[in-house]
Coordinates of C-alpha atoms and ligand atoms in Angstrom, one line a residue:
M107 CA 0.0 -0.1 0.1
S108 CA 1.4 3.4 -0.9
R109 CA 2.2 6.0 1.7
T110 CA -0.2 8.8 2.3
L111 CA 0.5 12.4 3.5
A112 CA -0.9 11.3 6.9
D113 CA 1.5 8.5 7.1
V114 CA 4.4 10.8 6.4
A115 CA 3.1 13.4 8.9
S116 CA 2.9 10.8 11.7
E117 CA 6.4 9.6 10.9
A118 CA 7.7 13.2 10.8
A119 CA 6.0 13.8 14.3
G120 CA 8.8 11.9 15.9
C121 CA 11.6 13.2 13.8
T122 CA 15.0 13.6 15.4
K123 CA 17.1 14.3 12.3
C124 CA 18.5 17.6 13.6
R125 CA 19.0 19.6 16.7
L126 CA 15.7 21.3 16.5
A127 CA 14.1 18.1 17.9
T128 CA 15.4 19.1 21.3
S129 CA 14.0 22.6 21.4
R130 CA 10.6 22.2 19.7
T131 CA 7.3 21.8 21.3
Q132 CA 6.1 19.8 18.4
V133 CA 6.7 19.1 14.7
V134 CA 4.7 21.5 12.4
F135 CA 4.3 19.3 9.4
G136 CA 1.7 21.2 7.4
V137 CA -1.9 21.7 7.0
G138 CA -4.6 21.6 4.4
N139 CA -6.0 19.6 1.4
P140 CA -3.6 16.7 0.6
D141 CA -4.8 17.1 -3.0
A142 CA -4.4 20.8 -3.3
D143 CA -3.6 22.5 -6.5
L144 CA -1.8 25.2 -4.5
L145 CA 1.0 24.7 -2.1
F146 CA 2.4 27.5 0.0
I147 CA 5.9 27.2 1.4
G148 CA 7.1 29.5 4.2
E149 CA 10.4 29.4 6.1
A150 CA 9.9 27.7 9.5
P151 CA 7.4 27.7 12.3
G152 CA 7.4 30.5 14.8
M153 CA 6.3 30.6 18.5
H154 CA 2.6 30.2 17.8
E155 CA 3.0 27.5 15.2
D156 CA 5.3 25.6 17.6
K157 CA 2.6 25.8 20.3
Q158 CA -0.4 24.9 18.1
G159 CA 1.2 22.5 15.6
E160 CA 0.0 24.3 12.5
P161 CA 1.9 26.6 10.2
F162 CA 0.9 30.2 9.7
V163 CA -1.4 30.7 12.8
G164 CA 0.2 33.9 14.1
A165 CA -0.3 37.4 12.7
A166 CA 1.4 36.6 9.5
G167 CA -0.9 33.5 9.2
Q168 CA -3.9 35.7 9.6
L169 CA -2.8 37.9 6.8
L170 CA -2.2 34.8 4.6
T171 CA -5.7 33.6 5.4
R172 CA -7.1 37.0 4.5
M173 CA -5.2 37.2 1.2
L174 CA -6.5 33.6 0.3
G175 CA -10.0 34.8 1.1
D176 CA -9.5 37.7 -1.2
I177 CA -9.0 35.3 -4.1
G178 CA -11.8 33.1 -3.1
L179 CA -9.9 30.3 -1.3
T180 CA -9.8 29.0 2.3
R181 CA -7.0 27.4 4.1
D182 CA -8.7 24.0 3.8
E183 CA -8.5 24.2 0.0
V184 CA -4.8 24.7 -0.2
Y185 CA -1.8 23.2 1.5
I186 CA 0.4 25.2 3.8
A187 CA 3.9 24.0 4.7
N188 CA 7.3 25.3 5.6
I189 CA 10.9 24.4 4.7
L190 CA 11.7 23.6 8.3
K191 CA 9.0 21.6 10.2
C192 CA 10.5 22.6 13.6
R193 CA 10.9 26.1 15.2
P194 CA 14.4 27.4 15.3
P195 CA 15.0 28.7 18.8
G196 CA 14.3 32.5 19.0
N197 CA 13.1 32.3 15.4
R198 CA 16.8 32.5 14.1
D199 CA 17.4 31.6 10.5
P200 CA 17.4 28.0 9.6
Q201 CA 20.9 26.4 9.4
E202 CA 22.1 24.6 6.5
D203 CA 22.3 21.2 8.1
E204 CA 18.8 21.7 9.5
I205 CA 17.5 22.4 6.0
E206 CA 19.3 19.4 4.7
A207 CA 17.9 17.1 7.3
C208 CA 14.3 18.5 6.8
T209 CA 14.1 18.7 3.0
P210 CA 13.0 15.0 2.5
W211 CA 9.8 15.8 4.3
L212 CA 9.1 18.7 1.9
V213 CA 10.0 16.5 -1.0
E214 CA 7.5 13.9 0.1
Q215 CA 4.9 16.6 0.5
V216 CA 5.3 17.8 -3.0
S217 CA 5.4 14.4 -4.4
L218 CA 2.2 13.3 -2.7
I219 CA 0.3 16.5 -3.0
Q220 CA 1.3 17.1 -6.6
P221 CA 0.4 20.8 -6.6
E222 CA 0.0 22.7 -9.9
V223 CA 1.3 25.9 -8.3
I224 CA 3.7 26.4 -5.6
V225 CA 3.9 29.8 -3.9
T226 CA 7.1 30.6 -2.0
L227 CA 6.6 33.1 0.8
G228 CA 9.5 35.3 1.1
N229 CA 13.2 35.5 0.4
F230 CA 14.3 32.4 2.1
A231 CA 11.8 29.9 0.6
T232 CA 12.1 31.6 -2.8
K233 CA 15.9 31.3 -2.9
F234 CA 15.7 27.8 -1.6
V235 CA 13.1 26.3 -4.0
L236 CA 14.2 28.3 -7.1
Q237 CA 17.9 28.0 -6.3
T238 CA 18.5 31.6 -6.9
Q239 CA 20.4 34.3 -5.2
Q240 CA 18.0 37.0 -6.5
G241 CA 16.0 38.6 -3.7
I242 CA 12.3 38.5 -3.4
T243 CA 11.8 42.0 -4.6
R244 CA 13.1 41.0 -8.0
M245 CA 11.6 37.6 -8.1
R246 CA 8.1 38.4 -7.3
G247 CA 5.5 39.4 -9.9
S248 CA 6.5 36.5 -12.3
V249 CA 5.8 32.9 -12.7
Y250 CA 8.6 30.3 -13.0
P251 CA 8.3 26.8 -14.5
W252 CA 9.6 24.2 -12.0
H253 CA 9.5 20.5 -12.6
G254 CA 6.4 20.7 -14.6
R255 CA 4.7 23.0 -12.0
T256 CA 4.6 26.8 -11.6
V257 CA 6.4 28.6 -8.9
I258 CA 5.1 32.0 -7.9
P259 CA 7.2 33.9 -5.3
T260 CA 5.7 36.6 -3.1
F261 CA 6.6 38.5 -0.1
H262 CA 6.4 36.8 3.4
P263 CA 3.3 38.1 5.1
A264 CA 5.4 38.8 8.2
A265 CA 7.6 41.2 6.1
I266 CA 4.4 42.9 4.9
L267 CA 3.3 43.4 8.4
R268 CA 6.7 44.8 9.4
G269 CA 6.4 47.2 6.4
G270 CA 3.2 48.7 7.7
G271 CA 0.5 46.0 6.6
E272 CA -2.2 47.3 4.3
K273 CA -0.7 50.8 4.5
G274 CA 2.8 49.7 3.5
R275 CA 4.3 50.1 0.2
Q276 CA 4.4 46.4 -0.7
F277 CA 0.8 45.5 0.1
G278 CA -0.4 46.4 -3.4
D279 CA 2.4 44.0 -4.8
L280 CA 1.2 41.3 -2.4
Q281 CA -2.4 41.8 -3.8
E282 CA -1.0 41.7 -7.4
D283 CA 0.8 38.4 -6.6
F284 CA -2.4 36.8 -5.2
A285 CA -4.3 38.0 -8.3
L286 CA -1.6 36.2 -10.4
I287 CA -1.9 33.1 -8.3
K288 CA -5.7 33.1 -9.0
R289 CA -5.1 33.6 -12.8
T290 CA -2.5 31.0 -12.9
L291 CA -4.7 28.4 -11.1
A292 CA -7.4 29.2 -13.7
E293 CA -5.3 28.3 -16.6
P294 CA -5.6 24.9 -18.1
E295 CA -3.0 22.5 -17.0
P296 CA 0.0 22.2 -19.4
E297 CA 0.1 19.1 -21.6
P298 CA 2.3 16.4 -20.2
E299 CA 5.8 16.4 -21.7
P300 CA 6.0 13.8 -24.6
E301 CA 7.9 10.6 -24.1
P302 CA 11.6 11.1 -25.3
E303 CA 12.8 9.4 -28.4
P304 CA 15.0 6.4 -27.6
E305 CA 18.1 8.3 -28.7
A306 CA 17.2 11.4 -26.7
P307 CA 19.1 12.3 -23.5
P308 CA 17.5 11.0 -20.3
P309 CA 14.7 13.2 -18.9
P310 CA 15.5 15.4 -15.9
P311 CA 15.4 13.7 -12.5
P312 CA 12.0 13.6 -10.9
V313 CA 11.1 16.2 -8.3
T314 CA 11.8 13.7 -5.4
S315 CA 15.5 14.2 -6.0
L316 CA 15.5 17.7 -7.0
I317 CA 13.8 20.0 -4.5
G318 CA 17.2 21.4 -4.0
L319 CA 19.7 19.9 -1.6
E320 CA 22.1 18.0 -3.7
R321 CA 24.1 21.1 -3.7
D322 CA 26.5 22.1 -0.9
A323 CA 27.9 25.5 -0.7
A324 CA 25.2 27.0 -2.8
M325 CA 22.8 27.3 0.1
P326 CA 20.8 30.4 -0.1
T327 CA 21.8 33.2 2.3
V328 CA 19.3 35.8 3.5
T329 CA 21.3 39.0 3.1
D330 CA 19.2 41.6 1.1
D331 CA 17.6 44.6 2.6
Q332 CA 15.0 44.8 5.3
M333 CA 12.1 43.7 3.1
E334 CA 14.0 40.5 2.3
L335 CA 14.7 39.3 5.8
F336 CA 12.2 36.4 5.5
Ligands
URA427 N1 6.5 32.1 9.3 C1 6.8 31.1 8.6 O1 7.7 31.1 7.6 N2 6.1 30.0 8.7 C2 5.2 29.9 9.7 O2 4.6 28.8 9.8 C3 5.0 31.0 10.5 C4 5.6 32.1 10.3

């Protein structure tokens, strides 16, 4: 019998693959529809998420829920996850070895959910998923093909809140990005790629091996300006 997302979640609940196992309250695996067309990827759980066991439940999460509502979606219809499943103490940046240890959970999430569209929330998730050094300010506003899916980067809601929320300069950009998400979801799914000819080079590896951490020194760093702290 094949593994379900619930199987993976219950296995992850006991994860001790990195040091965060000793400081977390609980693993924050992810929440939402296991068949979602739309997957959000944030950075790591914060204090509220660590307490409640669900991603994006604090102030940033409330903004995410509101933005979803603006495009006619609920949290139950999408899937919400983070790169790290456990809270880094004091909300420090995820460390390279923690990301490496945690990535297989995200790989399984993508493989089982098979989302059409992945939204990376903030600088950190965007750099990690798209393997880019470009900051979120440059990356947002566009769609990126990614292993037969579409990635849409946008600002982290916590960064929007720190920038003044609805009154801040980037709120309009966030709204534009959510409108782009809505339009992209409404597009027909791309045709599956044709089978390669026998002589053709082998197809690229499947997403299960490619979410990003075969690389070593190329780990994204979070170094841009204030808006790009997440
Ligand atoms: N920030 C994140 O990146 N993820 C959460 O779950 C909460 C805040």
